[in-house]
Every structure is written in C-alpha cells, then in structure tokens.
Amino acid sequence: MRKLLFTVAFAVLGFTASYAQQVEKTERAERAQRTHRTERVKLSAEERAEKAATALETKLSLTADQKAKIKQIELDRIKAHDGLRKKDEATMKAKFEERKVAMKAHQDKIDAVLTAEQKTKLAASREEMKNKMKERGKERKGRFHKAPKAEQGK
C-alpha cells in the first residue's frame, strides 16, 4: 500500500512539473511575439517629436508654450540622430567594400601558391562554407526576424 501511495504521488508530481514547463514555454513564446520589434510602425521625425513632447507634457504638466519648445528640441535631436545614422550606414558600406577587396586580394595570393588540384579543393571548401553560412543566416532570420510580408520585400 505504501509503495502504491508513493508511486501515485511521484507520478502526480512528475505530471505537474512537466505541465508547468509547457505553460512557461507557451507564455514565453506569446510574450516574445507581443514584443517583437518588426511589428513597430515607423513614425516620421515630426510624429516621434510630437510623441516625446506629449509624453513629457503628461509627466510634467507642461504648458502649451513649453510643449512647443520641447517638440522643436526633440525634432532637432531626432533629425541630427537620423543624419548620424545615415552617415554610419554609408561608412559601414564603405568598410564592407574595403574588407571585400582585401579578402579577394588575400584569396588571390593564396591561389597563386596552390596547384590546380589544391585550388579546386579550396574552391569547393569555400563554396561549402558559403552555403553553411547562408543556411545559418536563414535559420537565424527565421528564429528572430519574422517580419510581416509587406516588410520582407523592402
């Protein structure tokens, strides 16, 4: 009788623990879906400035004059930030191109040393690595960046 009681208690404990983990996983998935970044709507600079000024207005009970001044300050900050972001994108692209040229030069130097057979093996190895990286990228995108269909074309 005692063994039966312990067996039943152990089974109930096991089922309860496994069910609790399933609930936690689904809650985590739902939370991740709700807070996913790609669902945000991109606001214009003016809309973002208005939103920031309105938030400060409600927090600090600003007057209409103060709100207008803060909106202008926010707008200036946002435009400056956007300008910097565009500069960063341009420099990133330039650096990427420089790296690409350097990598090509490096590969050419290595290819000059190798025999024809070694070159074909190395080319096959590089192609295999390229495919692996593409697959990894697809997995990563599927996991983290499930963008709405409208954004995928951009």
Short mmCIF file of C-alpha atoms in Angstrom, two decimals:
data_model
loop_
_atom_site.label_atom_id
_atom_site.label_comp_id
_atom_site.label_asym_id
_atom_site.label_seq_id
_atom_site.Cartn_x
_atom_site.Cartn_y
_atom_site.Cartn_z
CA MET A 1 0.00 0.00 0.00
CA ARG A 2 2.78 2.33 0.91
CA LYS A 3 4.61 1.67 -2.39
CA LEU A 4 1.43 2.36 -4.33
CA LEU A 5 0.89 5.64 -2.50
CA PHE A 6 4.48 6.76 -3.19
CA THR A 7 4.19 5.74 -6.83
CA VAL A 8 0.98 7.72 -7.30
CA ALA A 9 2.43 10.76 -5.52
CA PHE A 10 5.58 10.60 -7.65
CA ALA A 11 3.54 10.33 -10.86
CA VAL A 12 1.35 13.30 -9.90
CA LEU A 13 4.46 15.33 -9.10
CA GLY A 14 6.04 14.43 -12.45
CA PHE A 15 2.94 15.33 -14.44
CA THR A 16 2.54 18.62 -12.59
CA ALA A 17 6.15 19.61 -13.20
CA SER A 18 6.02 18.76 -16.90
CA TYR A 19 2.76 20.68 -17.36
CA ALA A 20 4.19 23.75 -15.62
CA GLN A 21 7.14 23.77 -18.02
CA GLN A 22 4.83 23.62 -21.03
CA VAL A 23 2.81 26.59 -19.77
CA GLU A 24 6.02 28.55 -19.20
CA LYS A 25 7.19 27.85 -22.78
CA THR A 26 3.91 28.99 -24.31
CA GLU A 27 3.83 32.12 -22.14
CA ARG A 28 7.40 32.94 -23.17
CA ALA A 29 6.54 32.45 -26.85
CA GLU A 30 3.46 34.67 -26.57
CA ARG A 31 5.45 37.38 -24.80
CA ALA A 32 8.14 37.27 -27.46
CA GLN A 33 5.51 37.58 -30.17
CA ARG A 34 3.89 40.60 -28.50
CA THR A 35 7.18 42.45 -28.09
CA HIS A 36 8.69 41.58 -31.46
CA ARG A 37 10.49 44.59 -32.95
CA THR A 38 9.34 44.18 -36.54
CA GLU A 39 5.74 44.89 -35.55
CA ARG A 40 6.53 48.54 -34.82
CA VAL A 41 5.23 51.18 -37.16
CA LYS A 42 7.91 53.60 -38.31
CA LEU A 43 6.93 57.13 -37.36
CA SER A 44 8.18 60.24 -39.10
CA ALA A 45 10.55 62.58 -37.29
CA GLU A 46 7.70 65.01 -36.57
CA GLU A 47 5.50 62.24 -35.19
CA ARG A 48 8.28 60.99 -32.93
CA ALA A 49 8.94 64.53 -31.67
CA GLU A 50 5.22 65.02 -31.01
CA LYS A 51 5.06 61.71 -29.16
CA ALA A 52 8.04 62.63 -26.96
CA ALA A 53 6.64 66.09 -26.23
CA THR A 54 3.23 64.64 -25.36
CA ALA A 55 4.83 62.12 -23.02
CA LEU A 56 6.70 64.90 -21.21
CA GLU A 57 3.55 67.02 -21.18
CA THR A 58 1.62 64.33 -19.32
CA LYS A 59 4.52 63.59 -16.94
CA LEU A 60 5.44 67.17 -16.13
CA SER A 61 2.20 69.10 -16.78
CA LEU A 62 3.82 71.34 -19.39
CA THR A 63 2.23 74.50 -20.72
CA ALA A 64 1.44 74.77 -24.45
CA ASP A 65 4.48 77.04 -24.93
CA GLN A 66 6.77 74.59 -23.14
CA LYS A 67 5.39 71.70 -25.17
CA ALA A 68 6.04 73.55 -28.43
CA LYS A 69 9.62 74.35 -27.41
CA ILE A 70 10.26 70.77 -26.31
CA LYS A 71 8.76 69.45 -29.52
CA GLN A 72 11.20 71.60 -31.52
CA ILE A 73 14.13 70.48 -29.37
CA GLU A 74 13.13 66.83 -29.84
CA LEU A 75 12.70 67.36 -33.57
CA ASP A 76 16.21 68.83 -33.84
CA ARG A 77 17.64 65.91 -31.87
CA ILE A 78 15.82 63.33 -33.98
CA LYS A 79 16.93 64.90 -37.26
CA ALA A 80 20.55 65.08 -36.07
CA HIS A 81 20.35 61.45 -34.95
CA ASP A 82 18.91 60.36 -38.29
CA GLY A 83 21.72 62.18 -40.09
CA LEU A 84 24.32 60.39 -37.99
CA ARG A 85 22.62 57.06 -38.61
CA LYS A 86 22.75 57.62 -42.38
CA LYS A 87 26.47 58.54 -42.14
CA ASP A 88 27.11 55.35 -40.17
CA GLU A 89 25.34 53.27 -42.83
CA ALA A 90 27.48 54.86 -45.56
CA THR A 91 30.73 54.24 -43.67
CA MET A 92 29.66 50.67 -42.88
CA LYS A 93 29.07 50.01 -46.58
CA ALA A 94 32.45 51.54 -47.45
CA LYS A 95 34.21 49.42 -44.80
CA PHE A 96 32.42 46.34 -46.09
CA GLU A 97 33.63 47.05 -49.63
CA GLU A 98 37.21 47.60 -48.36
CA ARG A 99 37.09 44.28 -46.50
CA LYS A 100 35.71 42.57 -49.57
CA VAL A 101 38.59 43.88 -51.73
CA ALA A 102 41.18 42.90 -49.10
CA MET A 103 39.69 39.40 -48.80
CA LYS A 104 39.74 38.97 -52.60
CA ALA A 105 43.43 40.07 -52.71
CA HIS A 106 44.22 37.61 -49.92
CA GLN A 107 42.48 34.78 -51.75
CA ASP A 108 44.33 35.64 -54.97
CA LYS A 109 47.69 35.49 -53.16
CA ILE A 110 46.84 32.09 -51.69
CA ASP A 111 45.62 30.81 -55.06
CA ALA A 112 48.94 31.85 -56.65
CA VAL A 113 50.79 29.45 -54.33
CA LEU A 114 48.49 26.44 -54.81
CA THR A 115 48.41 23.80 -57.51
CA ALA A 116 45.37 23.40 -59.77
CA GLU A 117 44.08 20.44 -57.74
CA GLN A 118 44.51 22.34 -54.47
CA LYS A 119 42.72 25.33 -55.95
CA THR A 120 39.69 23.22 -56.86
CA LYS A 121 39.62 21.67 -53.38
CA LEU A 122 39.86 25.11 -51.78
CA ALA A 123 37.14 26.50 -54.05
CA ALA A 124 34.86 23.58 -53.11
CA SER A 125 35.62 24.14 -49.45
CA ARG A 126 34.86 27.87 -49.75
CA GLU A 127 31.59 27.13 -51.56
CA GLU A 128 30.61 24.64 -48.85
CA MET A 129 31.38 27.20 -46.15
CA LYS A 130 29.39 29.85 -48.01
CA ASN A 131 26.37 27.53 -48.17
CA LYS A 132 26.66 26.71 -44.46
CA MET A 133 26.72 30.41 -43.63
CA LYS A 134 23.64 31.02 -45.80
CA GLU A 135 21.79 28.23 -44.01
CA ARG A 136 22.76 29.65 -40.64
CA GLY A 137 21.53 33.05 -41.73
CA LYS A 138 18.21 31.60 -42.85
CA GLU A 139 17.80 29.78 -39.52
CA ARG A 140 18.66 32.93 -37.61
CA LYS A 141 16.27 35.05 -39.66
CA GLY A 142 13.51 32.51 -39.21
CA ARG A 143 14.04 32.49 -35.47
CA PHE A 144 14.42 36.17 -34.75
CA HIS A 145 13.21 38.19 -37.70
CA LYS A 146 9.79 37.01 -38.74
CA ALA A 147 8.84 40.23 -40.49
CA PRO A 148 5.40 40.83 -41.93
CA LYS A 149 5.16 40.06 -45.64
CA ALA A 150 4.96 43.77 -46.56
CA GLU A 151 8.39 44.43 -45.00
CA GLN A 152 10.12 41.38 -46.50
CA GLY A 153 10.11 42.92 -49.97
CA LYS A 154 11.97 46.06 -48.83
#
